[in-house]
Short mmCIF file of C-alpha atoms and ligand atoms in Angstrom, two decimals:
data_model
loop_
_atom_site.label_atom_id
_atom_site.label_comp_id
_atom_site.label_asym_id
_atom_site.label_seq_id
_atom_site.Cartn_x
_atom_site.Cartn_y
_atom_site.Cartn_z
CA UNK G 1 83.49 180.66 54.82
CA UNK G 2 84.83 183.63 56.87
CA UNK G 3 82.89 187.11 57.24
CA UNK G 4 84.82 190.09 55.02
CA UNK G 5 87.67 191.41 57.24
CA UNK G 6 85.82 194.00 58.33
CA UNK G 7 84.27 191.87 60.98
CA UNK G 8 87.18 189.38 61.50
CA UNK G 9 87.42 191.12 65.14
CA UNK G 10 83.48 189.95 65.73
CA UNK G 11 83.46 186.82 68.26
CA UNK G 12 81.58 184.13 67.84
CA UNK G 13 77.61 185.30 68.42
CA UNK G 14 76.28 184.80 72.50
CA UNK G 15 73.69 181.63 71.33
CA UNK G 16 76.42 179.67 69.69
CA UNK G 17 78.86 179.74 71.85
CA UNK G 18 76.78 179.16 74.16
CA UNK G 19 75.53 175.81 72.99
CA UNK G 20 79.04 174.76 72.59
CA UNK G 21 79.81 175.27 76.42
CA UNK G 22 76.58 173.44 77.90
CA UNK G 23 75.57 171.52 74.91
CA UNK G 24 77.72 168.29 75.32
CA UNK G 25 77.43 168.06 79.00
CA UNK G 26 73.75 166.56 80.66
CA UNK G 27 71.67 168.70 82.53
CA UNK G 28 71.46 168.03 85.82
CA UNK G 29 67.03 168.14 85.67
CA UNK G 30 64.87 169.27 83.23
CA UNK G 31 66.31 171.73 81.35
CA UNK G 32 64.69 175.70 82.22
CA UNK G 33 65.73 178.63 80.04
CA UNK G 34 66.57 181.61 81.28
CA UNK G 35 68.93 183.09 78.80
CA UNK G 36 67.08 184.61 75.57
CA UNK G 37 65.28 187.61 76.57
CA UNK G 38 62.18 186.27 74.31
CA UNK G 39 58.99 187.40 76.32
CA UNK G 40 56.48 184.62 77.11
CA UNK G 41 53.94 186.55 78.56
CA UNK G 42 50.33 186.47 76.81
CA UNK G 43 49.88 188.54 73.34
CA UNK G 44 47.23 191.12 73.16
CA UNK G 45 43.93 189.93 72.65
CA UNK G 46 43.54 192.18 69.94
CA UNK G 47 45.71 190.94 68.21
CA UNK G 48 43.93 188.01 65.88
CA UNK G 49 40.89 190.03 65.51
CA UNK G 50 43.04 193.34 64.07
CA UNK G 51 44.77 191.10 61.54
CA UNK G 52 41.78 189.55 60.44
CA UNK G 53 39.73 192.57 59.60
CA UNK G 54 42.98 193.63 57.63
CA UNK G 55 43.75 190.34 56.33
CA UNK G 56 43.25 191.48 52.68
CA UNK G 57 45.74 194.05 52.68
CA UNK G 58 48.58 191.74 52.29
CA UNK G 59 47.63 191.98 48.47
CA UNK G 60 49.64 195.58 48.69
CA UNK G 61 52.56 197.00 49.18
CA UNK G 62 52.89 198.80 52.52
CA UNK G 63 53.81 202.44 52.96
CA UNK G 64 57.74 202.60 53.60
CA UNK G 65 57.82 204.94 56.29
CA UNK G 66 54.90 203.83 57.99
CA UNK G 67 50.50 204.17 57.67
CA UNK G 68 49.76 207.81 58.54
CA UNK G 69 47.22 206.04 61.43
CA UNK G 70 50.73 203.85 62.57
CA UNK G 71 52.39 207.01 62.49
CA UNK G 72 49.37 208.93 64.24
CA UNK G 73 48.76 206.08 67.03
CA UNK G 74 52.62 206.54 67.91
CA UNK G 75 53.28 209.93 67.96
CA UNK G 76 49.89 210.17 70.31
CA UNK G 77 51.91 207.56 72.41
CA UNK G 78 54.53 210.16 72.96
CA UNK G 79 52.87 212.50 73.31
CA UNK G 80 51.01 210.69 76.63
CA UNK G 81 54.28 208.50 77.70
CA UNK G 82 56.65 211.56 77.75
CA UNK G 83 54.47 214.80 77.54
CA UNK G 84 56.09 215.91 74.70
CA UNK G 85 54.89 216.60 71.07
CA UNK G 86 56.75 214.35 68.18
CA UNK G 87 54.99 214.80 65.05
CA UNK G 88 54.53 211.89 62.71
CA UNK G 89 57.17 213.38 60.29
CA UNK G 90 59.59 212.55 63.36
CA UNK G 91 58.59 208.88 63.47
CA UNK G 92 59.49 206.02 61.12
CA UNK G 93 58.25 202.87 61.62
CA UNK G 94 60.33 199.86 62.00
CA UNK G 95 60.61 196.38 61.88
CA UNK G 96 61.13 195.81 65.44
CA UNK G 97 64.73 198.07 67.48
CA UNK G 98 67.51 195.79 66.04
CA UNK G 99 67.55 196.76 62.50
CA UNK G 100 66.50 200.38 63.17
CA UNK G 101 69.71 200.85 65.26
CA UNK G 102 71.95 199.16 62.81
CA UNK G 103 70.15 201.18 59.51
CA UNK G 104 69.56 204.55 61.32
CA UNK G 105 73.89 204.35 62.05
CA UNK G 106 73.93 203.47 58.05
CA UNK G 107 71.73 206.45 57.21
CA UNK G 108 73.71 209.04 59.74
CA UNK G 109 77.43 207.94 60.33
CA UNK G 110 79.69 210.09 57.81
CA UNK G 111 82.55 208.84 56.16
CA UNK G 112 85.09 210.82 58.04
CA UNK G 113 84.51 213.89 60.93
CA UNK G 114 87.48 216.32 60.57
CA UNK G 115 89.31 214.47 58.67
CA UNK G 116 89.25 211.39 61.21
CA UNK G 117 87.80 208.07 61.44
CA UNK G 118 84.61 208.54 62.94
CA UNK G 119 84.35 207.02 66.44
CA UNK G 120 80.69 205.48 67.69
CA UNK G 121 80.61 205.44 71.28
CA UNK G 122 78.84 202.05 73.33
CA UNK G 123 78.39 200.69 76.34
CA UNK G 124 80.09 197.61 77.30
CA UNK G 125 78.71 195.20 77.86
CA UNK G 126 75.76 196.15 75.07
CA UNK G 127 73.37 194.80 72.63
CA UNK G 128 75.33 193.21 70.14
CA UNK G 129 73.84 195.65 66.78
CA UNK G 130 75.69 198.45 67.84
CA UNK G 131 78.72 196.43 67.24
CA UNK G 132 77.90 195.14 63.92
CA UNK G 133 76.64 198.82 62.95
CA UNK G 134 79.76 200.56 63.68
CA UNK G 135 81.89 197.66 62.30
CA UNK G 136 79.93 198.03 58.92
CA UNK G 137 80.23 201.16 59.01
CA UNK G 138 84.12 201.30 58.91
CA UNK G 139 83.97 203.72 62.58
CA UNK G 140 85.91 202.80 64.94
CA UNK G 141 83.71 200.72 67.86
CA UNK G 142 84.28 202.47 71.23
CA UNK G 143 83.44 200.19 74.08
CA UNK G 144 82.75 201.86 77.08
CA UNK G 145 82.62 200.17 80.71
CA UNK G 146 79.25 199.96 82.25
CA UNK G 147 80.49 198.20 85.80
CA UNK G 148 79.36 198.57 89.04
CA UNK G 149 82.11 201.22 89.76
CA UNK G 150 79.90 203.71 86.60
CA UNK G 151 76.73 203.11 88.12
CA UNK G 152 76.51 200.73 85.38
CA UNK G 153 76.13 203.04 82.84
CA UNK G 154 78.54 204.12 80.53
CA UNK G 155 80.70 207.32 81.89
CA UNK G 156 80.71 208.86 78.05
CA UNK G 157 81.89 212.31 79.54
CA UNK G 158 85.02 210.98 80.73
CA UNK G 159 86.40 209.87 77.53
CA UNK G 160 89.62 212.02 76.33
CA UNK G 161 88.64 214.89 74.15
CA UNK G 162 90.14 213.65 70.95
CA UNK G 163 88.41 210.77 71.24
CA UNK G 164 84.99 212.35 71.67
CA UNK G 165 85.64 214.96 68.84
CA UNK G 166 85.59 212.15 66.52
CA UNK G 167 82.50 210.33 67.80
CA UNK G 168 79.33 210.70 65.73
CA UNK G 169 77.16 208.42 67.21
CA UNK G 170 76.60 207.49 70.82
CA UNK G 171 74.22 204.18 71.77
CA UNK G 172 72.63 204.17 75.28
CA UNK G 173 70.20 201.60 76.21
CA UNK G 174 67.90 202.47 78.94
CA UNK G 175 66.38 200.42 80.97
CA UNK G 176 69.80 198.76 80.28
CA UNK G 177 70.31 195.09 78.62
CA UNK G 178 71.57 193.11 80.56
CA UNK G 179 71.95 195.66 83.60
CA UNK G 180 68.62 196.49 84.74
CA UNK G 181 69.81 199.87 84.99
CA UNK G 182 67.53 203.50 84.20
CA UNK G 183 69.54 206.36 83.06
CA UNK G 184 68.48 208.96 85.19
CA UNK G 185 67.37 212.17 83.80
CA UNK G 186 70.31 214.20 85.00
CA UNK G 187 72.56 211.59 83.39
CA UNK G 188 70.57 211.94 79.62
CA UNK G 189 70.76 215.45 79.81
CA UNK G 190 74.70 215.36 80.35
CA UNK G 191 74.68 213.04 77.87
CA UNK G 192 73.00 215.55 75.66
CA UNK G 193 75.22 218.49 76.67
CA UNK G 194 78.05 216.20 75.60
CA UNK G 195 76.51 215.61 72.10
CA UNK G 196 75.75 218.75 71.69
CA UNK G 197 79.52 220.00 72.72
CA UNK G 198 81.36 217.34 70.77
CA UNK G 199 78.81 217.08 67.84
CA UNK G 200 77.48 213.91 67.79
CA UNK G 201 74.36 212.30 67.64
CA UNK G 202 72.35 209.97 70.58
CA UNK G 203 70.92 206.80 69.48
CA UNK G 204 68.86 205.86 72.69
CA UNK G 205 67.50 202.17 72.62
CA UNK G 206 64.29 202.17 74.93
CA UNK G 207 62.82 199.05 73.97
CA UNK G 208 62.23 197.75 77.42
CA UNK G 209 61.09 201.41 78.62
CA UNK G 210 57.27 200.16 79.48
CA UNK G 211 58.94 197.07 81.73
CA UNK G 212 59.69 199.17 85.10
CA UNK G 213 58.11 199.07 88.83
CA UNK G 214 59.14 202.11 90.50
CA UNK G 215 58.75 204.79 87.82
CA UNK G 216 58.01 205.22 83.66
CA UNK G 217 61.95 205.55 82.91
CA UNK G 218 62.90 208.82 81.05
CA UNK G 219 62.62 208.99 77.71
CA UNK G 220 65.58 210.66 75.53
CA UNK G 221 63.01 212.64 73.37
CA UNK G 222 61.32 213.47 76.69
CA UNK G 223 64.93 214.98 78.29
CA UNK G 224 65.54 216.52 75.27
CA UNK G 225 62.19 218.63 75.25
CA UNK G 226 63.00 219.58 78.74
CA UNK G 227 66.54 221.32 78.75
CA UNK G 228 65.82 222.49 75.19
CA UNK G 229 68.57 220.46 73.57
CA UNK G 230 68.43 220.38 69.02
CA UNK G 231 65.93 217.39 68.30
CA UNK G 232 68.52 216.82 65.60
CA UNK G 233 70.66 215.38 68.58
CA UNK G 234 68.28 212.40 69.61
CA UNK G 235 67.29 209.49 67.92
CA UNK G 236 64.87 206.78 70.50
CA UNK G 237 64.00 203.61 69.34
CA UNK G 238 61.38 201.40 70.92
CA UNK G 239 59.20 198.56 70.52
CA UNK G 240 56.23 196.60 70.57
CA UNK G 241 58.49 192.74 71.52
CA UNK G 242 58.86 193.54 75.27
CA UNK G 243 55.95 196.24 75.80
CA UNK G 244 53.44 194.28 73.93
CA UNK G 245 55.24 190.43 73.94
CA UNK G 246 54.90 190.54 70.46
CA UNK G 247 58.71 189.88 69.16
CA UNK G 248 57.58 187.84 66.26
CA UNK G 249 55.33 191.06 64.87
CA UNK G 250 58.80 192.67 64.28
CA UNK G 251 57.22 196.15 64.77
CA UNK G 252 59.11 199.10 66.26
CA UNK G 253 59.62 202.57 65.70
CA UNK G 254 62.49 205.34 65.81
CA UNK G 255 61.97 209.14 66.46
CA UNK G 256 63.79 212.21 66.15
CA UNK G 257 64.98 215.31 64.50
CA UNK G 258 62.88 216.22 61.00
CA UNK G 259 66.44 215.99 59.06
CA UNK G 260 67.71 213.05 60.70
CA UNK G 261 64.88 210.97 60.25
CA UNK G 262 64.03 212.16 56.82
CA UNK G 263 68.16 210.22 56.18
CA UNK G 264 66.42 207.15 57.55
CA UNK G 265 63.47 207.93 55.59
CA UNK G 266 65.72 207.70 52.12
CA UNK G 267 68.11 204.96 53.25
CA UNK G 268 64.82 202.84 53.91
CA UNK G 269 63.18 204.13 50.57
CA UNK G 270 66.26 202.07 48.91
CA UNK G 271 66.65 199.40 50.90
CA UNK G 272 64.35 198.71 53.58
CA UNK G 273 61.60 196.09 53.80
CA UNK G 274 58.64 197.57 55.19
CA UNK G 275 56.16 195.99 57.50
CA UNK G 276 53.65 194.22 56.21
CA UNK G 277 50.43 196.51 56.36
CA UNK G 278 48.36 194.58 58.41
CA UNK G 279 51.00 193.96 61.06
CA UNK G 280 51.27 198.02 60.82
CA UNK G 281 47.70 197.68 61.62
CA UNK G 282 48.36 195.92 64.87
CA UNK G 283 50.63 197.86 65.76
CA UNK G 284 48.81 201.12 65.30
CA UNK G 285 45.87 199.37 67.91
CA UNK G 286 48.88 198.24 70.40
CA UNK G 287 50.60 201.73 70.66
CA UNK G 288 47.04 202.96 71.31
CA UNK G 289 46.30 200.77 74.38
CA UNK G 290 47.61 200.35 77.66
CA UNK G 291 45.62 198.10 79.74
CA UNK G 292 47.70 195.20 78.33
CA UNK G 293 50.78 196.81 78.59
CA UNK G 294 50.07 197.38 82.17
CA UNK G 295 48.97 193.91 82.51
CA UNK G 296 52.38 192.46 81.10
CA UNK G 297 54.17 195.41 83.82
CA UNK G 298 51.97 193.49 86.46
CA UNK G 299 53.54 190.11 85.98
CA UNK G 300 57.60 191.28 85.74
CA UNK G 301 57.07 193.16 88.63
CA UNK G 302 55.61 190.26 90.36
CA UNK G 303 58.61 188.10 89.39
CA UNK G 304 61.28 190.96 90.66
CA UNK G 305 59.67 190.47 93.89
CA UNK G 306 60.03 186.70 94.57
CA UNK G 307 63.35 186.89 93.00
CA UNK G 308 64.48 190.10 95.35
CA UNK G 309 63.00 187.31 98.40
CA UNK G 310 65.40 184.38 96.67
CA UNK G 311 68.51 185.98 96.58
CA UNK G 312 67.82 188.26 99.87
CA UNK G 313 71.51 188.05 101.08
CA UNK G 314 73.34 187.95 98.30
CA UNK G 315 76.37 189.79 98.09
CA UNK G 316 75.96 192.40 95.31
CA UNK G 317 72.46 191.25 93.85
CA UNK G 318 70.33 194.26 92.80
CA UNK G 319 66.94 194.42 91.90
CA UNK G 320 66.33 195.72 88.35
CA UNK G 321 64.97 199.12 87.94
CA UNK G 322 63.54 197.81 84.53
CA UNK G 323 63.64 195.37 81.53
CA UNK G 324 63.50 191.58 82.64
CA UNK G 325 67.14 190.38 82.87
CA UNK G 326 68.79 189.73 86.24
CA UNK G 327 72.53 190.43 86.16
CA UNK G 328 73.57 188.43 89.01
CA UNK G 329 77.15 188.55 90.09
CA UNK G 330 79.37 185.47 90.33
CA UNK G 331 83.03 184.45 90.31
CA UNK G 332 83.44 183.54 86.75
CA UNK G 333 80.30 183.88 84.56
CA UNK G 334 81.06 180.98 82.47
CA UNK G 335 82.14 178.92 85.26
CA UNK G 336 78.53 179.47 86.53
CA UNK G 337 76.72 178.99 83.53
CA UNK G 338 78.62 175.56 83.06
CA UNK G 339 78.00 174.69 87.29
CA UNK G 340 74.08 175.78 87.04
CA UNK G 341 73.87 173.77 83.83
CA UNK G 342 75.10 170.51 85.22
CA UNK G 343 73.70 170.27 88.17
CA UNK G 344 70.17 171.84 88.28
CA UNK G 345 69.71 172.00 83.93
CA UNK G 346 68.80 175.83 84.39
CA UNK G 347 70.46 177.82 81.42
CA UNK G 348 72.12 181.24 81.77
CA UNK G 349 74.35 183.28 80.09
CA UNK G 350 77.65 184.03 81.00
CA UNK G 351 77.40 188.07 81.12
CA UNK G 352 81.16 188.07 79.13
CA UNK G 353 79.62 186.89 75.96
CA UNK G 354 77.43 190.37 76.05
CA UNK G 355 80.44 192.15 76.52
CA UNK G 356 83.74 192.85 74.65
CA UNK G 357 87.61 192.24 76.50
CA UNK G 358 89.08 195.84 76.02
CA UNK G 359 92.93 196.30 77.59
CA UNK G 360 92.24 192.31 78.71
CA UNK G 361 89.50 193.13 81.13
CA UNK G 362 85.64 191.95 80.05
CA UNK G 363 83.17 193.52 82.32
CA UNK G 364 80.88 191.01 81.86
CA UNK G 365 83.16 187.92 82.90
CA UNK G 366 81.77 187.98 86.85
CA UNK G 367 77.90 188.24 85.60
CA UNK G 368 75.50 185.97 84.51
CA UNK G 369 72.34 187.14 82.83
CA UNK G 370 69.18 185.52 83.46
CA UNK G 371 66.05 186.51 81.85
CA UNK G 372 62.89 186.34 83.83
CA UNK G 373 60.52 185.74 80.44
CA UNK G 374 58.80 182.29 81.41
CA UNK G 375 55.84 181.90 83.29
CA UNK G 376 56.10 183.03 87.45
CA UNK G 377 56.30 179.44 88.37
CA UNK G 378 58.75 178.02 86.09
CA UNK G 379 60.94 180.99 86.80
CA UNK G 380 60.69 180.26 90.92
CA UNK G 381 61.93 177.39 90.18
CA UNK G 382 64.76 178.23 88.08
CA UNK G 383 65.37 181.52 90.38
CA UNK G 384 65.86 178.63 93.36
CA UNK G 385 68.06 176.36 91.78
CA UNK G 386 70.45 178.87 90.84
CA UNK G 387 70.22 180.41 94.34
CA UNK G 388 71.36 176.98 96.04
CA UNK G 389 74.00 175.80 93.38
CA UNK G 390 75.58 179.19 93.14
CA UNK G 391 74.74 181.09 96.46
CA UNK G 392 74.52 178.09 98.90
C1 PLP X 1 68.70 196.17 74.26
C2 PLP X 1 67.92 195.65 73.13
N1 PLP X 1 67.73 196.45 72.06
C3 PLP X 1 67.03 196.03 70.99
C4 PLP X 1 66.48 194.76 70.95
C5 PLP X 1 65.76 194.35 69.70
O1 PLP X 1 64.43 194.12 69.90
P1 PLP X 1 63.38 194.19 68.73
O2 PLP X 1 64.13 194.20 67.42
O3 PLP X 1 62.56 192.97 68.90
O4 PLP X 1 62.63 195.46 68.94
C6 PLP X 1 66.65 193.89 72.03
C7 PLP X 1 66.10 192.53 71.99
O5 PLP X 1 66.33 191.67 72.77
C8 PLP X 1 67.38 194.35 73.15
O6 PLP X 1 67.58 193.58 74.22
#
């Protein structure tokens, strides 16, 4: 059965197409997985003991927006990570970034700006949500190159002026999916002086902000406290899957303006499935401790290091600045993913299925992403095969 028409211009999803390019050919050893950015590192040893002691409050029904002590833990979190005071009537909690940033577009996106079709701005390539937010939504999806030539990030500002006066909603992703990339402060606070000019709003997906080794990334809240922009601009979404390797918990958060996320607030009220109360439990003791978070920091940064020493010499490869995706550049990503598949069974993803063609050019087509989630050893050995099939 096909999807409504409103999402007849959605290709096929990354995984799926995926499988159909390397599925019916045999890998050339056995098989290693780099493509899913699913962390593998170890869970928190708090974690069993937290959900036992609140074991029997699965028997209720969990508060929508969030425990007050959830609430509390995070907005102390802030607070530390980006020096800047959020209260808890800021913060909702989440079931983990991806349906935050596809409900919190529901909840804010109007039906028209001036009299237009709203427009929501994202970069390209992206995280597929935005996609399926602004399709849903009935805005017109904006995809905006985030190459090598823009510093990898979007270049938002250089959009005509009839095109931003109809955006509402802007995505940025920082450290950037599948990039590596860190907005730099400079860069948020433009962005923010854009938003601010052309009326729209910032939905800033930090989920990998804790995964770094130079410096903590900036934080949209924390720019925003800084040059004094409207809270009501800002909306930053993070979560405990990457910082805490705890995808399966589903827990996240989003914070911003009182108004905006009192919209988010409602829209959940009606339709939202809150987290279960003892996983809002575990999340309140993870967003309250850092020695594991640290810990987990520890072994990425180990794993950018032997990777920067495997592919020293290779035309264009950069190390990330944060998050745990290499975006390694090739001739033709699918080519690649097909060639690496075959002959050393390590699987990738070709960087064009993250990315949309727009005027017949996909910026992801000469990538291939490769996520550095398994164990240090297992990914040496993946990071080497691909270094002497592709790179030789
Ligand atoms: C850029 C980006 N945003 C959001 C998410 C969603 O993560 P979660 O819903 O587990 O917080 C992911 C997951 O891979 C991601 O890569």
């Amino acid at each position: 059965m096909a999807f409504p028409e409103r999402f007849s211009s959605l290709p096929e999803y990354a995984f799926p197409r995926l499988r159909k390019l390397l599925d019916p050919h045999v890998p050339g050893a056995a098989p290693i997985a780099m493509t899913i950015g699913e962390p593998r590192h170890p869970m928190p040893a708090f974690l069993a003991e937290t959900l036992a002691a609140h074991v029997q409050e699965f028997a209720v029904y969990p508060p929508n927006d969030g425990s007050p002590e959830l609430l509390g833990a995070i907005s102390r979190w802030i607070g530390r990570r980006y020096g800047t005071d959020v209260a808890p009537e800021r913060i909702m909690a989440l079931n983990g970034t991806r349906e935050g940033l596809f409900n919190a577009a529901l909840a804010l996106c109007p039906q028209t700006k001036r009299g237009k079709r709203p427009v929501i701005l994202m970069p390209n390539p992206f995280y597929q949500v935005y996609a399926m937010a602004a399709l849903t939504l009935g805005a017109e999806p904006v995809y905006v190159p985030a190459t090598e030539a823009t510093g990898f990030l979007p270049d938002y500002a250089g959009l005509p002026a009839d095109v931003l006066d109809r955006v509402v909603l802007a995505y940025l992703c920082s450290p950037a999916n599948p990039q590596g990339v860190v907005a730099p402060r400079d860069y948020i606070a433009g962005l923010l002086a854009l938003a601010e000019k052309h009326d729209f709003q910032l939905l800033s997906d930090e989920c990998y902000s804790e995964l770094w080794h130079i410096a903590p990334p900036p934080g949209a809240l924390e720019v925003a406290h800084e040059v004094g922009a409207d809270p009501e601009r800002v909306l930053a979404f993070n979560s405990l899957s990457k910082r805490s390797n705890m995808p399966g918990l589903r827990s996240g958060f989003v914070a911003g303006g009182r108004e905006s996320i009192a919209r988010v607030r409602q829209l959940r009220a009606y339709a939202g499935a809150p987290l279960p109360l003892p996983l809002q439990r575990v999340a309140e003791r993870a967003w309250s401790d850092e020695a594991h978070v640290e810990a987990n920091r520890l072994l990425y940064v180990e794993k950018y290091v032997v990777a920067a020493q495997i592919f020293a010499g290779v035309n264009g490869y950069r190390t990330p600045e944060g998050g745990f995706f290499l975006w390694l550049p090739v001739a033709d990503g699918e080519a690649a993913a097909l060639k690496a598949w075959v002959e050393t069974g390590v699987r990738v993803l070709p960087g064009a299925y993250l990315a949309r063609d727009v005027a017949g050019q996909n910026p992801g087509k000469e990538y291939i992403r490769v996520a550095l989630v398994a164990p240090r050893d297992e990914t040496v050995r993946g990071l080497k095969s691909l270094r002497e099939c592709l790179y030789a």
